Coordinates of C-alpha atoms and ligand atoms in Angstrom, one line a residue:
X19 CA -10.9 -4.7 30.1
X20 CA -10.6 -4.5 26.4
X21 CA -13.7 -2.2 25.2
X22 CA -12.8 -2.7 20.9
X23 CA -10.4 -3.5 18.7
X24 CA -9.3 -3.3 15.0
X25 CA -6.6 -4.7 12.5
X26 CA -5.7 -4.3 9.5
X27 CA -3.3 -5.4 6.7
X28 CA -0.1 -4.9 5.3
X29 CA -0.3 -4.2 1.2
X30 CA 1.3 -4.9 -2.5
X31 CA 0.3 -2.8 -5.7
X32 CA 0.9 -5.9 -8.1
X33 CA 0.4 -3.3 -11.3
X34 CA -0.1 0.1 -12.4
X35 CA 1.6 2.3 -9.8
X36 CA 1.9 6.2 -11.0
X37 CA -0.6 5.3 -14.1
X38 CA -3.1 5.0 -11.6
X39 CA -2.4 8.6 -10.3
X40 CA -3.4 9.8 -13.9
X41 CA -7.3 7.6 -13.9
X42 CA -5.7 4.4 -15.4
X43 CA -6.9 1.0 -13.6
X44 CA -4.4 -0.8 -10.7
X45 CA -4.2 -3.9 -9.0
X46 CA -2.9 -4.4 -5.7
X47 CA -3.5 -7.0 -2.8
X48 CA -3.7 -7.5 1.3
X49 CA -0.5 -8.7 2.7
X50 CA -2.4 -10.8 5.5
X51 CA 0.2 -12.0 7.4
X52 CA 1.8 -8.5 7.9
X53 CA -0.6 -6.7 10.6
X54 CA -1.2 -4.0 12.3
X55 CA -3.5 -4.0 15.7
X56 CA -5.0 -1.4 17.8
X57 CA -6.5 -2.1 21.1
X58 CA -8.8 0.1 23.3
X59 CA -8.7 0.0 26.8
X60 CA -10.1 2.5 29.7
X61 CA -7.9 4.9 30.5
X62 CA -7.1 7.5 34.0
X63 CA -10.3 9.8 34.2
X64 CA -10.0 12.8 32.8
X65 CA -6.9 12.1 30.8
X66 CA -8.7 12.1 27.6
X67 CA -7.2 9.7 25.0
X68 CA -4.0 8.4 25.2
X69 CA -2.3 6.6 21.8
X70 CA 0.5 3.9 23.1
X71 CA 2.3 2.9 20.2
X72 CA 4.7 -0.2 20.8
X73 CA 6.7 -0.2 18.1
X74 CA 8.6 3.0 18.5
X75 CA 8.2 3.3 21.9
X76 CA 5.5 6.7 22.0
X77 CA 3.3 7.6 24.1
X78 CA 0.6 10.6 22.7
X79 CA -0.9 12.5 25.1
X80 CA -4.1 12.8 22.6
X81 CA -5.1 16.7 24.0
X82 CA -1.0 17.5 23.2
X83 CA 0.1 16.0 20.5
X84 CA 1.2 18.1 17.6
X85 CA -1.8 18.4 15.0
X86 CA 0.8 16.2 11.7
X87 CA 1.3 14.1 14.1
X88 CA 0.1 10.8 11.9
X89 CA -1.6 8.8 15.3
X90 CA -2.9 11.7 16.5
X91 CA -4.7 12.9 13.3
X92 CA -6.2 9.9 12.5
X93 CA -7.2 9.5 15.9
X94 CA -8.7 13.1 15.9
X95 CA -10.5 12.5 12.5
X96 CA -11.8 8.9 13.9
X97 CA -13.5 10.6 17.5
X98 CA -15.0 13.4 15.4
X99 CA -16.5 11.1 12.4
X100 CA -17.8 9.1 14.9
X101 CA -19.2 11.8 17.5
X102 CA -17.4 11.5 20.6
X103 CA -15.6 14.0 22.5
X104 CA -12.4 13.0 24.5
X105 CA -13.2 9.9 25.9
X106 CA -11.1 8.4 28.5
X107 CA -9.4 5.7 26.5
X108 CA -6.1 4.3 26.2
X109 CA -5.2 3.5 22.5
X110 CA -2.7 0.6 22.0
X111 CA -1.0 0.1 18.9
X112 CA 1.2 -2.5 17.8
X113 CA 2.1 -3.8 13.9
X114 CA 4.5 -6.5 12.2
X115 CA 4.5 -4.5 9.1
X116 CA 7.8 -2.8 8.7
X117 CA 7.9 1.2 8.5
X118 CA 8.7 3.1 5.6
X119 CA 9.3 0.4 3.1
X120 CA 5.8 0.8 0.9
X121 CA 4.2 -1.8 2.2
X122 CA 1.2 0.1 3.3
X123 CA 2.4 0.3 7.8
X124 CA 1.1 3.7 8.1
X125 CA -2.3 3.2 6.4
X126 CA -2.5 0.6 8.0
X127 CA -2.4 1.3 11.4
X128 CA -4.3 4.1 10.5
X129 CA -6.7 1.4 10.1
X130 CA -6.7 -0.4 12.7
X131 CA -7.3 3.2 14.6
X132 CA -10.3 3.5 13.0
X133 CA -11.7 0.1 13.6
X134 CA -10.5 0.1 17.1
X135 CA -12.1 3.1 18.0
X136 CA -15.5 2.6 16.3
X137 CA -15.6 -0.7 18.0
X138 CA -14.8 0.8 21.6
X139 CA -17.6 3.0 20.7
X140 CA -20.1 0.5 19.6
X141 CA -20.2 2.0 15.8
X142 CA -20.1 -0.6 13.5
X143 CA -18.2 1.2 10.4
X144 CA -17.9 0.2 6.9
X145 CA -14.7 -0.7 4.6
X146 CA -15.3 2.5 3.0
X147 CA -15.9 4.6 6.2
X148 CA -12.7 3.2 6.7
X149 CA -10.7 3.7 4.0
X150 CA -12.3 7.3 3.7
X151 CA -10.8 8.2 6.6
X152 CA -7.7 6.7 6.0
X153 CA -7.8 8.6 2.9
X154 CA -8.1 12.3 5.1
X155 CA -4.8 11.0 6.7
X156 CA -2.9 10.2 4.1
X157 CA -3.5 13.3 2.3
X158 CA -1.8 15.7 5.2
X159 CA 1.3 13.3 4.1
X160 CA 1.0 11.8 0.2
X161 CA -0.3 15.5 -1.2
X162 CA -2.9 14.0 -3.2
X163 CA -2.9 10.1 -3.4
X164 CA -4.9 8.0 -5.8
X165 CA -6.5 6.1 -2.7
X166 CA -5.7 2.9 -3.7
X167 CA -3.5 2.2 -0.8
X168 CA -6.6 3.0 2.2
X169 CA -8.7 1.0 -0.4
X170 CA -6.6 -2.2 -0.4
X171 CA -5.9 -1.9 3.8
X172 CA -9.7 -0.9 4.1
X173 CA -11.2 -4.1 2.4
X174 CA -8.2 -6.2 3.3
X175 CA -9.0 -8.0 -0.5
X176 CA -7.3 -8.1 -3.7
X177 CA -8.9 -4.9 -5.8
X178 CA -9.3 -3.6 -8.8
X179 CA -9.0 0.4 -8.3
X180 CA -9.7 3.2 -10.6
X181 CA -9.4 6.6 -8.9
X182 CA -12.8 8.3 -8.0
X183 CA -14.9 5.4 -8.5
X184 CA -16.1 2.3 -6.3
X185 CA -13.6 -0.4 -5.8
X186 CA -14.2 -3.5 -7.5
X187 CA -12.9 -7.1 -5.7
X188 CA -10.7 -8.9 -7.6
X189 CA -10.9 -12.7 -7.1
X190 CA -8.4 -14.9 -7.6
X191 CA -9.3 -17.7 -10.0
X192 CA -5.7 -19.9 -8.3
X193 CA -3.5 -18.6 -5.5
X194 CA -0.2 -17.8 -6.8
X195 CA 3.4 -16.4 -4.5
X196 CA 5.1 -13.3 -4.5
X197 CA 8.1 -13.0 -3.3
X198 CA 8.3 -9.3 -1.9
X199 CA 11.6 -7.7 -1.2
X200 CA 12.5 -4.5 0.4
X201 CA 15.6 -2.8 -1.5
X202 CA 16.6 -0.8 1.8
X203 CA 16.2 2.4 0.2
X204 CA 14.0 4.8 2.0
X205 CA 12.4 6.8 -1.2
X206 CA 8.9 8.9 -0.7
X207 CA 6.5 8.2 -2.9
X208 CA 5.6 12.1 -3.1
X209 CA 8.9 13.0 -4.7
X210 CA 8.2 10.4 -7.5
X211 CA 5.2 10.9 -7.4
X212 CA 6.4 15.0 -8.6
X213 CA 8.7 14.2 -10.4
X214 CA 5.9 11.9 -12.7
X215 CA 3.9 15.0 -12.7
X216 CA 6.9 16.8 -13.8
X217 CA 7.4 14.8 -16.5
X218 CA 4.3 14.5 -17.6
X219 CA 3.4 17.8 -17.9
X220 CA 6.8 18.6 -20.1
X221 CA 5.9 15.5 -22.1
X222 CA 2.1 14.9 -22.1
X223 CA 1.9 12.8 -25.2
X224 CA 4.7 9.9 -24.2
X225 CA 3.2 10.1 -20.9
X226 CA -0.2 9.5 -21.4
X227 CA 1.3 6.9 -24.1
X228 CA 3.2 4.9 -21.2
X229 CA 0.1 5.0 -19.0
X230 CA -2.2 3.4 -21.7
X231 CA 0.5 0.9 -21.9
X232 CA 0.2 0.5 -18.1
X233 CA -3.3 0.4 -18.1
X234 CA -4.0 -2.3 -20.9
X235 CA -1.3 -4.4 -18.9
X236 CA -3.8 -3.7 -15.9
X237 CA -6.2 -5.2 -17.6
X238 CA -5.0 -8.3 -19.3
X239 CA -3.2 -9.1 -15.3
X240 CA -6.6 -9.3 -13.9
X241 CA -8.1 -11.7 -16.4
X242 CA -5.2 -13.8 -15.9
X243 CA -5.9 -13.7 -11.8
X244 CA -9.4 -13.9 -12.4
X245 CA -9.1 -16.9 -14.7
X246 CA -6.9 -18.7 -12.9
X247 CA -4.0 -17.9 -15.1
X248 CA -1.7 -16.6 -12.7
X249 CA 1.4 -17.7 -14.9
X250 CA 1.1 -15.3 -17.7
X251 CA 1.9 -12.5 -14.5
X252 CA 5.7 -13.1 -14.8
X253 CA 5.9 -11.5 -18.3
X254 CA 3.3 -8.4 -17.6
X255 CA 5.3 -7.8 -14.5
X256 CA 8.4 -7.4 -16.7
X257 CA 6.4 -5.3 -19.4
X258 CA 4.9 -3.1 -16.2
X259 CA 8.4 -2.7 -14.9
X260 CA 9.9 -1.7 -18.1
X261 CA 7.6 1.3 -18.2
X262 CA 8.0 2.0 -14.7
X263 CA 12.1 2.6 -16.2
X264 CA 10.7 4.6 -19.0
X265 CA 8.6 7.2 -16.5
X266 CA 11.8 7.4 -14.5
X267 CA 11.1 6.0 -11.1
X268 CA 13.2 3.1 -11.2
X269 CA 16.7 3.3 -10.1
X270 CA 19.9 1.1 -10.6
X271 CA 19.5 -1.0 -7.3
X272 CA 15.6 -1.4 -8.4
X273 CA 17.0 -2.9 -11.7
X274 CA 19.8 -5.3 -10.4
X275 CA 17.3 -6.6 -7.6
X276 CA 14.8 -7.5 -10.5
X277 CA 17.5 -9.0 -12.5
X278 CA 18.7 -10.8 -9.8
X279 CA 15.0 -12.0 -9.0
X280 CA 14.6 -13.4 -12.7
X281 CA 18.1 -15.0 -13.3
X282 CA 17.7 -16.6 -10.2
X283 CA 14.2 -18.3 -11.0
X284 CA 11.4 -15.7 -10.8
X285 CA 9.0 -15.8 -14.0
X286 CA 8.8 -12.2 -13.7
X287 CA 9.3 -9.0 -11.7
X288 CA 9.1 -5.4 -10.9
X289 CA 9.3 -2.5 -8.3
X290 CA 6.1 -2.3 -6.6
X291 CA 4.4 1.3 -5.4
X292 CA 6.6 4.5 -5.8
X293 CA 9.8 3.5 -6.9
X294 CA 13.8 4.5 -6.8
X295 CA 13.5 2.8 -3.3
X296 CA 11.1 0.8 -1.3
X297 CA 9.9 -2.7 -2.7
X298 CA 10.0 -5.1 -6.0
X299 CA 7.1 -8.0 -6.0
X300 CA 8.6 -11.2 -8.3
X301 CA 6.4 -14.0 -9.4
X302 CA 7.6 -17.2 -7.7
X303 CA 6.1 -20.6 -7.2
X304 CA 6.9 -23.3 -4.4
X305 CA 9.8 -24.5 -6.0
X306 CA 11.5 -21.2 -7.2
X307 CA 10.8 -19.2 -3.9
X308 CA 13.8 -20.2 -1.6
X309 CA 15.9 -19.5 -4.6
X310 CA 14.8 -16.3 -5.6
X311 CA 14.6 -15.5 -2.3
X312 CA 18.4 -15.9 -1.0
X313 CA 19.3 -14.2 -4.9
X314 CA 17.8 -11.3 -3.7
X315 CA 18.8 -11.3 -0.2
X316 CA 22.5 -11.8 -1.7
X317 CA 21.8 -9.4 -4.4
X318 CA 21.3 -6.3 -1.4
X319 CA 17.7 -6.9 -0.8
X320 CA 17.4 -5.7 2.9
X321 CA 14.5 -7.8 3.6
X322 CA 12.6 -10.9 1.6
X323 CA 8.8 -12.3 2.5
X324 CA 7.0 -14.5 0.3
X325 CA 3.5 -14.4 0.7
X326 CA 0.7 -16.3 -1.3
X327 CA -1.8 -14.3 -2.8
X328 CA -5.4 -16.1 -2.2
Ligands
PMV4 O1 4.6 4.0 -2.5 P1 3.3 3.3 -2.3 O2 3.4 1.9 -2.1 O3 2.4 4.0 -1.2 O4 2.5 3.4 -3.6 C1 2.2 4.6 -4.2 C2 1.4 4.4 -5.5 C3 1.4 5.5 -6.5 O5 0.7 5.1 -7.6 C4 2.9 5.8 -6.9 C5 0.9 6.8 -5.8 C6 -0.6 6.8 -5.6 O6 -1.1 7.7 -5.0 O7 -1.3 5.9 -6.1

């Protein structure tokens, strides 16, 4: 007997990764055919909560499990926002999002936790009860994160995210495709993420300078999605990317797998959330994506999905 259960998204930042740590606007967007579930059922009595996670094969004894454990703290935060004790419940997890490779698989189970369990316990909760608590979570691992990775899981719609305030929806004037590639390289975003601040604070004045630049680019992106422009992307992806290379968080294999993207038909592209590892998003249309695709998957690319975005 199933008694609630939750999903949730995988993600993209389309611009303004690291500016957006520093106030300036980003956008990013759901990737909705990338999920992650969660599934309550009743459990033994008196076992308390127990977290079955398919993917890797665990099996969290809730009562147990180490406190950084990422299941078991979200899982923890979830029963206490929401009032209950240890209820006898058997949490099954499962996700098609791949780990580690910045497209959003921990937030996102995370998630689908959340929804799961407020479900189970007949609490209806809001996108931003859910992405606050998502939030909690990724703070014992991200250090202090902009948020705009719980927000875009959360509301599982493009947005339009400025640290500390509400999200705004971005809606997309005509569907366009991304082509998403993973480079293979494992790189955590808190390390770039310090080595920004790093930067920044040694250079204040060039830095604040590249994230104006980031956040103007912000800006004219979302009144070419919002206008149904999504052509002019291809160029402010290169322009984004470009001063992603000038904070220093792209790396050699980021650079080749965007040149790769654009010689081979892309109209634009760039490494998407952290950097020096994880993913690049190109502009693609129906006729370029196979293409740019293979390029990329010949170019090193570990793994390509292309995905259209509204
Ligand atoms: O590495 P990702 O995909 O989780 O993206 C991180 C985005 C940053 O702007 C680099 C950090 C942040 O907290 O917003």
């Amino acid at each position: 007997m199933q008694l609630g259960s939750g999903w949730a998204p995988g993600k993209a930042i389309l611009f303004g990764e690291h500016a957006v740590v520093y106030g300036r606007p980003a956008l990013a967007v759901p990737v909705l055919q990338l999920r992650a579930q969660a599934v309550v059922t009743p459990g033994d009595p008196g076992a308390g909560v127990v977290i079955d996670a398919r993917d890797t094969g665990e099996r969290l004894v809730l009562r147990a499990a180490p406190d950084d454990h990422p299941l078991a703290a979200v899982t923890r935060l979830a029963l206490a926002a929401l009032g209950l004790g240890s209820p006898d419940w058997v949490v099954t997890v499962s996700s098609s999002i791949p780990i580690a490779s910045g497209l959003g698989s921990g937030a996102a189970v995370s998630a689908a936790i959340v929804r799961a369990l407020a479900a189970a316990a007949g609490q209806p909760i809001s996108s931003i009860g859910v992405s606050e608590l998502v939030y909690e979570v990724e703070k014992l691992h991200h250090g202090s994160p902009s948020g705009i990775d719980n927000t875009v899981i959360a509301y599982a719609q493009p947005v339009y995210f400025v640290r500390g305030e509400t999200p705004q929806a971005c809606t997309i004037g005509k569907p366009f495709l991304l082509a998403i590639a993973d480079s293979g390289i494992a790189s955590p975003t808190k390390v770039t993420v310090k080595d920004v601040r790093r930067r920044w604070e040694h250079d204040p004045v060039r830095f604040e300078a590249l994230f104006d630049r980031v956040g103007a680019i912000v800006g004219a992106a979302r009144m070419a999605i919002e206008g149904g422009h999504p052509e002019r992307l291809g160029s402010l992806m290169d322009r984004n990317h470009d001063l992603l290379r000038q904070m220093g968080v792209s790396s050699p294999e980021l650079d080749a797998l965007v040149a790769s993207a654009r010689s081979s038909g892309a109209s634009g592209a760039k490494l998407s959330g952290g950097g020096r590892g994880g993913n690049l998003i190109a502009l693609v249309t129906e006729e370029t994506a196979s293409s740019v695709a293979s390029a990329l998957r010949a170019a090193g690319a570990a793994g390509v999905i292309v995905t259209m975005v509204g």
